[in-house]
DNA sequence: CAGTGAGCGAGCTTCCGCTTGACTT
């Protein structure tokens, strides 16, 4: 017999709570939701007032069985899932599925995992809030209806297996719209002028003062005119203004801000951040990592204060409570913070240590005093000229929170170092040493990174802390967007120097348009976004989720029945689905580029069965070519499209066999005597590569092939060098070499032993996976792809 | 792996939010 059974959502939480509650309590975890709408079909009985058809999730069968047994034996069952819509629903599903009875079931909630908070919760139980549960059911049903009615429209009208959803479709739209903004952006040339002046410090040493002209010139003529004027002009300090300012620390981390800072400061992807944070959480180093709250417990605020006072002194301490401003925040947890504030570092790998340190610094900084700054602006007048030079400097009077943590921003400029300015006064005359004008260009809005997309989604109230990372993975796996780095192109810019009485123009080179791990839309992403925006305008509206949230709030307040809210949405929505199926054209994003100058036939692009392609002519003479990576149907030119048809191109002969360049599914390649060699990215251009370079690549590949084989035994077993180091291959199956063995010293017996062992474990794992429910399609896809890739590389 | 792009039709795909593993490369 069990006295008390407490059910929480996370096993790590269960472990901690069990410690606080003592032996009369058994604490178990449900591992999140245990039940969901039927996986197959719609799972909603439209005819009967949208009655949901729930089923136990396949991977939760075992845990449900265990909980059922424990619940039967327990005197009291405490449902302690999170205090938000989803948590309330989990409690209700548990109540239903475990067959609990009202008289011995209690619903409790706590926002922080401290003994006091939990005991307080135990002493203040309540009933399940059915209105809140209904709000969750409405949310769930709405998402299913949108996803499962719109996706099939895409299958019919665009391409099979595509997906649409309240969150993902809008996330893709953000990236598509940004790309179009960039394409339509017209850059403006201007000249930025900086002056360097000689000043002297108290000891008579000269100190240069750098100042920027308040005006930017748009032509070289104007710029040179100005420099000509400066030749004989005098410069004097017309104003020195000093203003005190202060800077406040940022609030402690939420999931979204943690992902952003880890991306900017540590270069983590959002899923990487979550994986590392999960480890820290499981080891008890930090509080829960999926949260939208900036709230800290009193305990944490006190602990932070103690650490700050002890290590830095009292004047650095300033306890604060932060208010959450995020739309639709549910605040079931605390902000992300260290569980033990005084623990400066933790054991673990480098990533774990770095992320922990980031979280700790951010938390401490949030509880520290403002930084006191002094901003000085020096204005330098030019005789006979209305424009002035300005130098801005910032001095930290008191560092405050900056002592431990400085927040980063996406658009940080490199040369924005707030310099220390020399002590000069109004009326001082200045000598110019150099006046320099540099040709510059306005820049288009930046492409999203994973983290800045999360920031935008959060601002729009789209998605939740638990879904930001998976959503980004999904839209990449579906091929709607891709994350890429691109080398910029080099450009020659004019730099015009005035030194003494000489004006000199010189060319300097700068790299433009380099992108690092940015999000780009694909053709399919653009076509799908356009299609959905056309036919499902309301769902693609950035306010759709925010409006839905308002309606869900009314349900949670008990003012509206959830079925009536869904009914209001569904009636016109479903009619629109039917109408779109009947009336809309198949959408391939087809676009005419012009005429082929050689044949006069029409050149066009569209999405074909295997992706984006170009086409010349129709009927008998039709020719096709796939687009290259990085080319978009929307922006490809006629010339670029025509270039695609120049392949395969014959380069000549090598060792009496023809050498040709072609473009395949995996990019440009050289073909010679059954051997395929990829071109070197960024170095070789398939249009211009010479026979000589091609032979070089062929020889390089032969060299690699030669070094590939480390050992070979009589029965055909080989030890090879692969992309990930040495491995064993036998009968087309690969086996990894256990750690501590050296590939070149393995004997035949040892090798066969490894094959036998590895083979066994391989069989086991395949059995396991077949036993389990079919994995999600996205997972399948990634698995397939990685397999393919390894094959390709080895 | 190095091309492909028709049309037919079976049978499949798909959502968002809660949670962790079990995969290995």
XYZ file of N, CA, C and O in Angstrom, chain A residues 387-472:
344
model
N 28.591 71.431 -42.145
C 28.704 70.112 -41.520
C 29.806 70.107 -40.466
O 30.729 70.901 -40.524
N 29.670 69.195 -39.513
C 30.661 69.114 -38.443
C 31.162 67.684 -38.293
O 30.508 66.739 -38.727
N 32.313 67.567 -37.663
C 32.794 66.241 -37.261
C 32.326 65.979 -35.839
O 32.247 66.895 -35.023
N 32.002 64.699 -35.579
C 31.586 64.348 -34.221
C 32.351 63.133 -33.720
O 32.509 62.152 -34.445
N 32.817 63.260 -32.486
C 33.461 62.105 -31.843
C 32.643 61.764 -30.605
O 32.286 62.631 -29.834
N 32.298 60.490 -30.496
C 31.501 60.066 -29.344
C 32.313 59.066 -28.531
O 32.890 58.124 -29.086
N 32.361 59.301 -27.252
C 33.085 58.377 -26.391
C 32.264 58.044 -25.164
O 31.417 58.827 -24.745
N 32.488 56.841 -24.654
C 31.744 56.456 -23.479
C 32.721 55.974 -22.418
O 33.606 55.160 -22.708
N 32.558 56.467 -21.231
C 33.426 56.064 -20.137
C 32.571 55.381 -19.083
O 31.488 55.834 -18.753
N 33.046 54.256 -18.609
C 32.326 53.561 -17.544
C 32.761 54.149 -16.207
O 33.927 54.062 -15.835
N 31.808 54.758 -15.513
C 32.112 55.347 -14.218
C 32.035 54.275 -13.129
O 32.859 54.193 -12.243
N 30.996 53.442 -13.267
C 30.855 52.301 -12.356
C 30.379 51.124 -13.192
O 29.353 51.209 -13.865
N 31.114 50.023 -13.154
C 30.790 48.937 -14.090
C 29.522 48.162 -13.745
O 28.858 47.637 -14.620
N 29.189 48.075 -12.437
C 27.955 47.365 -12.067
C 27.901 45.972 -12.665
O 28.888 45.233 -12.638
N 26.753 45.633 -13.267
C 26.559 44.273 -13.806
C 27.510 43.939 -14.956
O 27.762 42.767 -15.248
N 28.041 44.986 -15.605
C 28.951 44.726 -16.728
C 30.186 43.958 -16.281
O 30.895 43.367 -17.090
N 30.427 43.980 -14.993
C 31.580 43.255 -14.456
C 31.480 41.767 -14.778
O 32.494 41.106 -14.974
N 30.256 41.234 -14.825
C 30.140 39.796 -15.090
C 29.519 39.440 -16.432
O 29.757 38.363 -16.966
N 28.706 40.350 -17.020
C 27.972 39.907 -18.202
C 27.573 41.045 -19.100
O 27.038 42.047 -18.670
N 27.825 40.875 -20.379
C 27.405 41.852 -21.362
C 26.555 41.150 -22.410
O 26.987 40.185 -23.031
N 25.331 41.621 -22.583
C 24.447 41.006 -23.570
C 24.945 41.312 -24.983
O 25.474 42.379 -25.246
N 24.750 40.365 -25.896
C 25.132 40.590 -27.292
C 23.896 40.888 -28.126
O 22.795 40.518 -27.766
N 24.101 41.550 -29.239
C 22.997 41.832 -30.137
C 23.345 41.365 -31.543
O 24.509 41.271 -31.908
N 22.288 41.089 -32.322
C 22.514 40.515 -33.649
C 23.254 41.449 -34.587
O 24.019 41.025 -35.417
N 22.970 42.750 -34.464
C 23.504 43.672 -35.464
C 24.705 44.456 -34.940
O 24.892 45.613 -35.272
N 25.487 43.810 -34.097
C 26.621 44.522 -33.526
C 27.657 44.934 -34.563
O 28.035 44.146 -35.425
N 28.091 46.146 -34.474
C 29.118 46.602 -35.407
C 30.499 46.367 -34.782
O 30.668 46.453 -33.574
N 31.429 46.074 -35.651
C 32.743 45.714 -35.141
C 33.505 46.917 -34.581
O 34.093 46.864 -33.516
N 33.451 48.014 -35.345
C 34.297 49.144 -34.952
C 33.567 50.107 -34.022
O 33.779 51.295 -34.053
N 32.671 49.535 -33.217
C 31.889 50.406 -32.365
C 32.511 50.556 -30.978
O 31.838 50.808 -30.016
N 33.794 50.396 -30.929
C 34.489 50.527 -29.656
C 34.329 51.973 -29.152
O 34.726 52.939 -29.814
N 33.678 52.103 -28.013
C 33.492 53.440 -27.469
C 34.819 53.884 -26.864
O 35.238 53.437 -25.812
N 35.468 54.756 -27.580
C 36.837 55.105 -27.196
C 36.875 56.129 -26.067
O 35.923 56.852 -25.827
N 37.995 56.123 -25.419
C 38.266 57.130 -24.401
C 38.682 58.400 -25.137
O 39.554 58.377 -25.986
N 38.019 59.492 -24.834
C 38.309 60.717 -25.567
C 39.321 61.560 -24.812
O 39.331 61.588 -23.588
N 40.178 62.268 -25.512
C 41.150 63.139 -24.850
C 40.451 64.330 -24.191
O 39.350 64.704 -24.589
N 41.092 64.883 -23.202
C 40.497 66.018 -22.503
C 40.739 67.288 -23.311
O 41.843 67.832 -23.317
N 39.747 67.736 -24.043
C 39.872 68.988 -24.791
C 38.676 69.869 -24.490
O 37.678 69.394 -23.914
N 38.776 71.113 -24.850
C 37.742 72.061 -24.441
C 37.173 72.843 -25.601
O 37.814 72.968 -26.651
N 36.019 73.367 -25.382
C 35.349 74.198 -26.374
C 36.282 75.339 -26.771
O 36.904 75.971 -25.914
N 36.392 75.564 -28.058
C 37.232 76.650 -28.536
C 38.626 76.215 -28.930
O 39.323 76.917 -29.650
N 39.047 75.021 -28.501
C 40.381 74.530 -28.867
C 40.512 74.421 -30.386
O 39.594 73.984 -31.063
N 41.680 74.830 -30.884
C 41.954 74.662 -32.309
C 42.571 73.276 -32.511
O 43.324 72.794 -31.672
N 42.239 72.645 -33.632
C 42.742 71.296 -33.881
C 43.471 71.234 -35.217
O 43.104 71.919 -36.166
N 44.515 70.421 -35.261
C 45.231 70.180 -36.517
C 44.749 68.862 -37.103
O 44.702 67.853 -36.401
N 44.420 68.869 -38.372
C 44.031 67.595 -38.988
C 45.296 66.833 -39.375
O 46.277 67.426 -39.810
N 45.263 65.509 -39.167
C 46.385 64.730 -39.677
C 45.938 63.914 -40.894
O 46.701 63.701 -41.819
N 44.694 63.463 -40.858
C 44.180 62.700 -42.000
C 42.668 62.865 -42.089
O 41.977 62.770 -41.081
N 42.202 63.135 -43.292
C 40.753 63.072 -43.506
C 40.529 62.038 -44.595
O 41.123 62.101 -45.673
N 39.709 61.060 -44.252
C 39.578 59.910 -45.135
C 38.110 59.650 -45.480
O 37.267 59.585 -44.593
N 37.853 59.511 -46.771
C 36.508 59.160 -47.216
C 36.535 57.738 -47.739
O 37.438 57.358 -48.477
N 35.544 56.954 -47.331
C 35.505 55.561 -47.754
C 34.168 55.269 -48.419
O 33.107 55.563 -47.868
N 34.235 54.685 -49.593
C 33.029 54.301 -50.318
C 32.317 53.182 -49.553
O 32.939 52.202 -49.160
N 31.019 53.354 -49.325
C 30.271 52.362 -48.575
C 28.931 52.089 -49.242
O 28.508 52.848 -50.100
N 28.288 51.040 -48.811
C 26.968 50.705 -49.349
C 26.009 50.389 -48.221
O 26.382 49.771 -47.226
N 24.772 50.849 -48.390
C 23.753 50.474 -47.408
C 23.532 48.973 -47.538
O 23.666 48.409 -48.618
N 23.208 48.338 -46.424
C 23.068 46.885 -46.452
C 21.608 46.463 -46.298
O 20.838 47.117 -45.602
N 21.286 45.387 -46.971
C 19.921 44.856 -46.898
C 19.640 44.329 -45.499
O 20.570 44.066 -44.736
N 18.349 44.131 -45.150
C 18.044 43.555 -43.842
C 18.708 42.189 -43.715
O 18.828 41.477 -44.716
N 19.145 41.821 -42.534
C 19.879 40.558 -42.394
C 18.975 39.337 -42.545
O 17.806 39.377 -42.185
N 19.527 38.275 -43.074
C 18.788 37.010 -43.084
C 18.703 36.500 -41.657
O 19.546 36.807 -40.824
N 17.676 35.709 -41.405
C 17.509 35.149 -40.066
C 18.561 34.085 -39.787
O 18.941 33.331 -40.684
N 19.002 34.030 -38.546
C 19.692 32.848 -38.056
C 18.627 32.018 -37.353
O 17.510 32.505 -37.139
N 18.961 30.804 -36.988
C 17.994 30.002 -36.224
C 17.523 30.777 -35.010
O 16.336 30.853 -34.713
N 18.474 31.373 -34.301
C 18.141 32.035 -33.040
C 17.327 33.305 -33.258
O 16.410 33.599 -32.490
N 17.642 34.059 -34.307
C 16.873 35.284 -34.504
C 15.480 34.948 -35.037
O 14.528 35.707 -34.832
N 15.333 33.807 -35.679
C 13.993 33.358 -36.071
C 13.173 33.016 -34.827
O 11.995 33.371 -34.734
N 13.812 32.352 -33.876
C 13.118 32.041 -32.622
C 12.655 33.335 -31.939
O 11.533 33.433 -31.469
N 13.535 34.322 -31.953
C 13.202 35.598 -31.326
C 11.955 36.213 -31.985
O 11.041 36.685 -31.319
N 11.942 36.165 -33.309
C 10.811 36.721 -34.046
C 9.532 35.927 -33.776
O 8.457 36.503 -33.586
N 9.668 34.602 -33.770
C 8.497 33.759 -33.506
C 7.941 34.047 -32.119
O 6.728 34.152 -31.935
N 8.824 34.193 -31.164
C 8.373 34.472 -29.800
C 7.632 35.811 -29.759
O 6.593 35.951 -29.120
N 8.183 36.807 -30.461
C 7.559 38.125 -30.474
C 6.153 38.051 -31.082
O 5.260 38.798 -30.686
N 5.967 37.157 -32.042
C 4.650 37.009 -32.660
C 3.751 36.054 -31.868
O 2.600 35.854 -32.225
N 4.297 35.459 -30.821
C 3.525 34.518 -30.011
C 3.323 33.179 -30.697
O 2.392 32.454 -30.390
N 4.202 32.849 -31.656
C 4.062 31.609 -32.415
C 5.024 30.562 -31.878
O 6.217 30.790 -31.828
N 4.486 29.411 -31.495
C 5.332 28.356 -30.964
C 5.550 28.534 -29.473
O 5.180 29.556 -28.894
N 6.135 27.503 -28.865
C 6.344 27.479 -27.416
C 7.801 27.085 -27.136
O 8.464 26.537 -28.013
N 8.257 27.313 -25.907
C 9.652 26.948 -25.608
C 9.999 25.504 -25.985
O 11.113 25.233 -26.430
N 9.033 24.606 -25.843
C 9.340 23.200 -26.138
C 9.351 22.923 -27.635
O 9.740 21.841 -28.052
N 8.906 23.865 -28.446
C 8.775 23.561 -29.875
C 9.662 24.411 -30.784
O 9.745 24.112 -31.972
N 10.297 25.424 -30.272
C 11.125 26.263 -31.143
C 12.139 25.422 -31.913
O 12.217 25.478 -33.145
N 12.923 24.648 -31.191
C 13.978 23.869 -31.849
C 13.401 22.817 -32.800
O 13.816 22.736 -33.960
N 12.421 21.999 -32.349
C 11.855 21.012 -33.277
C 11.217 21.636 -34.522
O 11.300 21.067 -35.604
N 10.570 22.782 -34.376
C 9.930 23.413 -35.533
C 10.973 23.785 -36.578
O 10.784 23.557 -37.776
N 12.073 24.351 -36.119
C 13.124 24.747 -37.061
C 13.703 23.522 -37.758
O 13.969 23.538 -38.956
